Coordinates of C-alpha atoms in Angstrom, one line a residue:
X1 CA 83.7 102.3 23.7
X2 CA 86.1 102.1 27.0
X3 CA 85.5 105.5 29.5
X4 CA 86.9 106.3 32.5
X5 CA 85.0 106.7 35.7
X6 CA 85.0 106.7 39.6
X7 CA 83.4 103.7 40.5
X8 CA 82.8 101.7 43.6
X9 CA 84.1 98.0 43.6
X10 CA 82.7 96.9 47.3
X11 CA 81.2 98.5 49.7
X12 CA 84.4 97.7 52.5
X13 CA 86.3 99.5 49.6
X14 CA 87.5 103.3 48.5
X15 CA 86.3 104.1 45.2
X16 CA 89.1 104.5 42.7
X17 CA 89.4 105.1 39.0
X18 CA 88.6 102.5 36.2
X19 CA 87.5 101.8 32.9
X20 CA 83.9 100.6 31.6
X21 CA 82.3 100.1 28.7
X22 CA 79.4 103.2 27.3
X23 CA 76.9 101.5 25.7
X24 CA 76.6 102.4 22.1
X25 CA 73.7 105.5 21.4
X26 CA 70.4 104.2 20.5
X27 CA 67.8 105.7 17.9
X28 CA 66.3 108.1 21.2
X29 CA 69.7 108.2 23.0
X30 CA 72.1 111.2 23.3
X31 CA 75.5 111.1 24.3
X32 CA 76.8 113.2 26.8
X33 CA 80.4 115.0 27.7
X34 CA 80.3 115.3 31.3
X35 CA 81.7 118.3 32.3
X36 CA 80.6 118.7 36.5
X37 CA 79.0 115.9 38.7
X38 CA 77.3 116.9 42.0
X39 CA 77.9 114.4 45.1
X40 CA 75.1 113.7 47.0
X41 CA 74.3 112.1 50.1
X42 CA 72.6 109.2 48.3
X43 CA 75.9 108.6 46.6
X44 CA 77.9 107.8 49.2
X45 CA 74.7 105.4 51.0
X46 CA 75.1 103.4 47.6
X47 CA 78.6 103.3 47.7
X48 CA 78.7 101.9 50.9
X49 CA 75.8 99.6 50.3
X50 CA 73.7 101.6 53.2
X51 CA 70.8 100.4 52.0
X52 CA 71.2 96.7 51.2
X53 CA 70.9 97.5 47.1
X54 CA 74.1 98.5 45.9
X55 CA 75.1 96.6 42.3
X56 CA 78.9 96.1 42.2
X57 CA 80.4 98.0 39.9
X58 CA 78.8 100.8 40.9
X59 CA 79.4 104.1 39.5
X60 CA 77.6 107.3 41.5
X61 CA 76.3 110.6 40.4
X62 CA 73.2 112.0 39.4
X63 CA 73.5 115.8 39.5
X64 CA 75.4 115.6 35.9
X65 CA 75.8 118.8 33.6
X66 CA 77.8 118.1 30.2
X67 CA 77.5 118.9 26.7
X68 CA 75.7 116.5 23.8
X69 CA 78.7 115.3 21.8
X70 CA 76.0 112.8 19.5
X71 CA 72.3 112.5 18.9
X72 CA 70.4 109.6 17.7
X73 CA 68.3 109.0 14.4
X74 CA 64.9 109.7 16.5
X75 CA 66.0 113.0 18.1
X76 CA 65.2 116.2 17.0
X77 CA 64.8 118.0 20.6
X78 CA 68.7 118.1 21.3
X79 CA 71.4 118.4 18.6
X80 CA 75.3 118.0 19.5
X81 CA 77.0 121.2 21.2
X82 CA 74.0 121.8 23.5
X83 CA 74.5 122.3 27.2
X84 CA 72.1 119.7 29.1
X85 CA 71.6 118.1 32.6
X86 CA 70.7 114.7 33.7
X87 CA 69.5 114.1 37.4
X88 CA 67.6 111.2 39.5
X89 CA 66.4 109.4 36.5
X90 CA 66.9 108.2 33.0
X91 CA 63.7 105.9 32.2
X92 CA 60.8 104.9 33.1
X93 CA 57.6 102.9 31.9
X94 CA 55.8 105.5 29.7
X95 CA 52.4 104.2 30.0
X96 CA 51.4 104.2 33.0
X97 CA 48.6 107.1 34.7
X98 CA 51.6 109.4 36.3
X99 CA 53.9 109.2 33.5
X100 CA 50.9 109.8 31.5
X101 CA 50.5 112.8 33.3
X102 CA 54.3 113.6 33.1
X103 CA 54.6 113.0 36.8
X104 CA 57.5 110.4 36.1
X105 CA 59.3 109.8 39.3
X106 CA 55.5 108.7 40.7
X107 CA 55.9 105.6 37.7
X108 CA 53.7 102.7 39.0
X109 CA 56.7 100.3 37.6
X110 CA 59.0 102.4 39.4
X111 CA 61.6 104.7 37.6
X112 CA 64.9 104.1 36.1
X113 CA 67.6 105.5 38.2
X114 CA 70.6 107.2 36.9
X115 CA 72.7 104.9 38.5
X116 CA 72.4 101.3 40.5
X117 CA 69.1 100.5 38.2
X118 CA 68.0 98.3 35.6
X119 CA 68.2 99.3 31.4
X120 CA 64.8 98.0 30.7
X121 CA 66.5 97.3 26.8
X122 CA 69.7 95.7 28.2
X123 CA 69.1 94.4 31.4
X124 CA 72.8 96.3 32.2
X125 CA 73.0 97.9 35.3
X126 CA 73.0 101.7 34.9
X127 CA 76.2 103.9 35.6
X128 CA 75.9 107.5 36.7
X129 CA 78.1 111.1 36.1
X130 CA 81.3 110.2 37.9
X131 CA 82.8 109.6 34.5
X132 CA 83.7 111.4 31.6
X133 CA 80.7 110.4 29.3
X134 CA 76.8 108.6 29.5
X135 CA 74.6 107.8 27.3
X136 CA 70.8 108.4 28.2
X137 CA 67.9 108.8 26.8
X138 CA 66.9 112.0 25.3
X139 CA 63.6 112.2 26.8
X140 CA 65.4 112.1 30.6
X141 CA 67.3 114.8 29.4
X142 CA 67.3 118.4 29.9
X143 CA 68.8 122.1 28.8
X144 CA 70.8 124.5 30.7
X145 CA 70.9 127.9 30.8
X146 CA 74.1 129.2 29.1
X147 CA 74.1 131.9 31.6
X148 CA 74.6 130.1 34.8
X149 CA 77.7 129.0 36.5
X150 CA 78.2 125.2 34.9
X151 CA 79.9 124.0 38.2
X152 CA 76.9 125.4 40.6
X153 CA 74.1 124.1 38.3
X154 CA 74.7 120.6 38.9
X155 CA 72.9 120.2 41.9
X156 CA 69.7 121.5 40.7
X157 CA 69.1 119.0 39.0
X158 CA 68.7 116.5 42.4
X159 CA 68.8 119.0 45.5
X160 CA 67.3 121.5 43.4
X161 CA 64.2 120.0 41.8
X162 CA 63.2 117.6 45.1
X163 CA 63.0 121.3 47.1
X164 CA 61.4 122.9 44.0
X165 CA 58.7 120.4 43.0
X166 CA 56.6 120.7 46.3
X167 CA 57.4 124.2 46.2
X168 CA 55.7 124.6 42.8
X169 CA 52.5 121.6 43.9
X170 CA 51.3 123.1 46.3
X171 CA 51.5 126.8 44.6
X172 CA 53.8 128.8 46.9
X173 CA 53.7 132.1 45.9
X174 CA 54.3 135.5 46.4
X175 CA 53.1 137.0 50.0
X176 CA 53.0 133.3 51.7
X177 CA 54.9 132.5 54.8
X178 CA 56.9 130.0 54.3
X179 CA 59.3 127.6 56.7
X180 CA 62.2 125.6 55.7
X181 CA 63.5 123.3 58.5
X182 CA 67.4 122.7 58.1
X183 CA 70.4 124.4 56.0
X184 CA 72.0 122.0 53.9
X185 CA 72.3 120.8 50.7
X186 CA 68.2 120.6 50.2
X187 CA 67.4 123.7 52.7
X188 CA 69.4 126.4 51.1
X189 CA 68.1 125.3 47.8
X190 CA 64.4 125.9 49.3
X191 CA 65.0 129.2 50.7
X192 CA 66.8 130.8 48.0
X193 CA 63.8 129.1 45.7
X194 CA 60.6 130.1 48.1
X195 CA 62.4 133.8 48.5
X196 CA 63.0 133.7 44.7
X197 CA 59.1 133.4 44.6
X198 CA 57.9 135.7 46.8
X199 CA 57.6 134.3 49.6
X200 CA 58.5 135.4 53.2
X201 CA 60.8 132.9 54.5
X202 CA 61.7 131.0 58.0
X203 CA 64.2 129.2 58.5
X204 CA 64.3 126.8 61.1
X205 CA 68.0 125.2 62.6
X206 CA 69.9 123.9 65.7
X207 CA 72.5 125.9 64.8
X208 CA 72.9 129.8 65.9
X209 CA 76.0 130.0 63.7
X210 CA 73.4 129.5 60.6
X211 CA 71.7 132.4 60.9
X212 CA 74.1 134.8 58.9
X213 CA 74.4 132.4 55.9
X214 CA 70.6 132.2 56.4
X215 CA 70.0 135.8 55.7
X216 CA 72.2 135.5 52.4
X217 CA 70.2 132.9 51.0
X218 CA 67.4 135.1 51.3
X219 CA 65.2 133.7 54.7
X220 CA 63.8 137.0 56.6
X221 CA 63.7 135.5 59.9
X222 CA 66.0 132.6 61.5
X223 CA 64.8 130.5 64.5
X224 CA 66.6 128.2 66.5
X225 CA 64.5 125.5 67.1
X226 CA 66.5 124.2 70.1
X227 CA 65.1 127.5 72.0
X228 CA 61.5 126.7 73.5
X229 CA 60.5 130.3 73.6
X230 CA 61.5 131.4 70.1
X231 CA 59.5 128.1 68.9
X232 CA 56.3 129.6 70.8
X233 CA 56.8 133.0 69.5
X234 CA 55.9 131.4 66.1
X235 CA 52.8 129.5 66.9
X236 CA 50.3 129.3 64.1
X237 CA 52.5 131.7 62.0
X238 CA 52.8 130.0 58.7
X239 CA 51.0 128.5 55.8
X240 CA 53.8 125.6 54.7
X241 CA 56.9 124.3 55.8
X242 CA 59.4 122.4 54.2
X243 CA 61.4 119.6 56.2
X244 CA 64.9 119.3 54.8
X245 CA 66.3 117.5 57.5
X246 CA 67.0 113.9 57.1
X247 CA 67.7 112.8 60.7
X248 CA 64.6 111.5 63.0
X249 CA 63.1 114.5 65.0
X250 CA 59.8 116.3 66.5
X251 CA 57.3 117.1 64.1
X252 CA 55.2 118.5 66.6
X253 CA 57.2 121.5 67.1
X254 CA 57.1 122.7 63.8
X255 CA 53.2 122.1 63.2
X256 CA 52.2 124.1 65.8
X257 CA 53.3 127.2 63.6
X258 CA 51.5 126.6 61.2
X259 CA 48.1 128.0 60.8
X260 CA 44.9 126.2 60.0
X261 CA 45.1 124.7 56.5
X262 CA 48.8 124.9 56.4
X263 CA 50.8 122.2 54.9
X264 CA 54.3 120.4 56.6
X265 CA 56.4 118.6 54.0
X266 CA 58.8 115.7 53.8
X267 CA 61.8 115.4 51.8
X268 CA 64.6 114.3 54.1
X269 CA 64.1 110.4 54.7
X270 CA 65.4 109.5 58.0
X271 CA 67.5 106.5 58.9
X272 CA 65.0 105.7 61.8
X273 CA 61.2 106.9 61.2
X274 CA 60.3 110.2 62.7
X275 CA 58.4 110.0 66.2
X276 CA 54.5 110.1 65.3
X277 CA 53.0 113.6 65.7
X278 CA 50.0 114.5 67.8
X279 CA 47.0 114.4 65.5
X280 CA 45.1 117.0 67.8
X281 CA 46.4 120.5 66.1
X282 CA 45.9 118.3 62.7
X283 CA 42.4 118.0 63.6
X284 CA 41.6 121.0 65.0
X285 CA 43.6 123.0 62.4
X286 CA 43.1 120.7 59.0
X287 CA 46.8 120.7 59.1
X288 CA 48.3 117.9 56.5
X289 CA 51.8 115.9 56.9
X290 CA 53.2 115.0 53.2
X291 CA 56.0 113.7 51.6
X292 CA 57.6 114.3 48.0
X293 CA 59.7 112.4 45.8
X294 CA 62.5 114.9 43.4
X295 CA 60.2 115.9 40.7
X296 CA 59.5 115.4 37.0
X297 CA 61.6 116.3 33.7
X298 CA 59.0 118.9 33.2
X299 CA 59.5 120.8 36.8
X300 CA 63.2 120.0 36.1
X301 CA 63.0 121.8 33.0
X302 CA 60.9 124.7 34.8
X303 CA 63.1 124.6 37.6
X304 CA 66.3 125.3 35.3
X305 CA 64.3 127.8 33.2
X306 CA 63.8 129.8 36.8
X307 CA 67.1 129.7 37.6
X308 CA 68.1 131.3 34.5
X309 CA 65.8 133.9 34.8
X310 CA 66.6 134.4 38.5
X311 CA 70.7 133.8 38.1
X312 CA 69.9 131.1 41.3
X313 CA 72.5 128.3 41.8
X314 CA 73.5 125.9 44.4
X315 CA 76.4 127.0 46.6
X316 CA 79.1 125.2 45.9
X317 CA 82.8 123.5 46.6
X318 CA 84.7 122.2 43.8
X319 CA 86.7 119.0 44.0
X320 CA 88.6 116.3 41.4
X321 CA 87.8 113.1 41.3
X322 CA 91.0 112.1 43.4
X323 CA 89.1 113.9 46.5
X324 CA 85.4 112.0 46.2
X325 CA 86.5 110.0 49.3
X326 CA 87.5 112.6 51.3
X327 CA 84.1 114.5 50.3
X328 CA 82.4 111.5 51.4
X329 CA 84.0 111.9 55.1
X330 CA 83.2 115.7 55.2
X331 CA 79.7 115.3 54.4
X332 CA 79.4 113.0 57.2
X333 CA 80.3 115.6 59.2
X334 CA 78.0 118.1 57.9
X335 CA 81.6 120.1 56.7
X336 CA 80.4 121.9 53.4
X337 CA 78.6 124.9 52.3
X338 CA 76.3 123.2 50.8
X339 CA 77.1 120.4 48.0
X340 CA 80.5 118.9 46.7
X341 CA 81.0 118.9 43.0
X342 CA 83.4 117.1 40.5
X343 CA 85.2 118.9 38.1
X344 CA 85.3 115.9 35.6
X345 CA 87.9 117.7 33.2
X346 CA 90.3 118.6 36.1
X347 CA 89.8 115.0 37.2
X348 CA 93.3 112.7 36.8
X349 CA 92.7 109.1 35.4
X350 CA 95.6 107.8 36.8
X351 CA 94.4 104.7 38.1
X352 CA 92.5 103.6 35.1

């Protein structure tokens, strides 16, 4: 069947509002009424073929919340009517040790991504949640909390689960001190989640004018990390820190507050690679640098379950699908608080 969706023709080119073609639902597919899209970062680097991969017609989005309008003959986990979420993926190999272990986005084939990839049944390229419907496969699937605001739930499932999934690995818990470096889309995600757990939060930013929205979100102390002395004032302070920031900068600055055994950790990826850190304080200190890629359906599924418990969403700005482009140019200039998100039912086909 023909649906409508926000797709990106070239990557010279706005994205407008066409028609394609929804593959037809599988005995382990479910098909999906999108109802809010989340725009992220990543969205607009594919659009604009940032980073050399981009498959023409390309539709975005991968923070997607909708409702299950039809269920295959194999499922029996999802029925139509039930309110579910599709993120960063939508397949992967299934046999291999980490998705074994339920650990898909580590697959040693490499994952299916919501968008821009590969069906590994159809050899079609995948299309993501700017659009009114998708058809995915159940087990990349999700539930959502009938509790939570719809709109503010669909970036969880990208922003959310990459800030939650190294929260929840290396055990953050009640009582530990814990730093988050940046306030964006993936930093006020990780202090509302690290407060949500217990923990006494830091949050480090350039930005003075942060520190208010800061304290909201539930960080007990604010830094400025441009400031020498209030840097010092935290040496060898804290027992993890997670790096939100996406942009090349010091490391060094941020592992001397941690305290022997503590843990720095990656999820921004910068354009250009960070400057190498001193491996002195790493020695002396058995400090460890990491990274972390989103997370699984299973700490997606924890993740949401969390959120319902705790009433925790993303902060959010709602647009229609006639205002993606202009979303695009705010983001580049850092100008929302803290992720864009498509109202797919307010959206006007008009150009399809």
């Amino acid at each position: 069947m023909k649906i409508n969706a926000i797709m990106a023709h070239a990557a010279d080119a706005p994205l407008t509002c066409d028609q394609i073609t929804l593959r037809a639902v599988r005995e382990d597919d479910v098909k999906i009424d999108i109802l809010y899209c989340g725009v992220c970062h990543s969205d607009l680097h594919m659009a604009r073929n940032e980073w050399g991969v981009s498959q023409y017609p390309l539709v975005p989005g991968h923070e997607i919340v909708g409702r299950i309008t039809e269920t295959g003959a194999q499922v029996s986990a999802f029925r139509p009517g039930d309110l579910v979420g599709v993120g960063v993926m939508v397949g992967s190999c299934g046999r291999c040790d980490f998705c074994q272990q339920q650990e898909e986005q580590y697959c040693e084939a490499g994952f299916v991504p919501t968008y821009n990839g590969t069906d590994p049944v159809s050899g079609e390229i995948t299309r993501g949640g700017y659009a009114q419907s998708m058809v995915v496969n159940s087990k990349f699937v999700v539930r959502v909390p009938e509790n939570l605001d719809l709109k503010a739930v669909a970036p969880l499932l990208c922003a959310g689960v990459t800030t939650w999934s190294p929260l929840r690995h290396w055990q953050v818990k009640a009582g530990d001190k814990v730093g988050v470096i940046g306030l964006g889309g993936l930093g006020h995600m990780a202090v509302k989640f690290a407060a949500a757990l217990g923990a006494e939060v830091t949050l480090f930013t350039t930005s003075a004018g942060k520190e208010q929205d800061a304290r909201r979100l539930g960080a007990r102390h604010v830094v400025i990390s441009r400031d020498a002395e209030q840097m010092a004032a935290w040496q060898h302070r804290l027992d993890f820190i997670l790096d939100c920031v996406a942009a090349p900068h010091d490391l060094n600055p941020y592992l001397n507050t941690l305290r022997a055994n503590g843990q720095l950790v990656l999820v921004g990826i910068p354009e250009n690679p960070h400057p190498a850190p001193d491996i002195t304080p790493m020695v002396f200190r058995r400090l460890s640098v990491s990274g972390t890629s989103i997370g699984s359906i299973r700490e997606t599924q924890e993740m949401l379950d969390f959120c319902g418990r705790h009433n925790i969403t993303a902060d959010v700005e709602l647009i229609n699908g006639d205002e993606v482009e202009q979303a695009f140019a705010r983001m580049l200039k850092s100008d929302v608080k803290y992720r864009f998100v498509i109202d797919m039912q307010a959206t006007h086909w008009r150009n399809a």
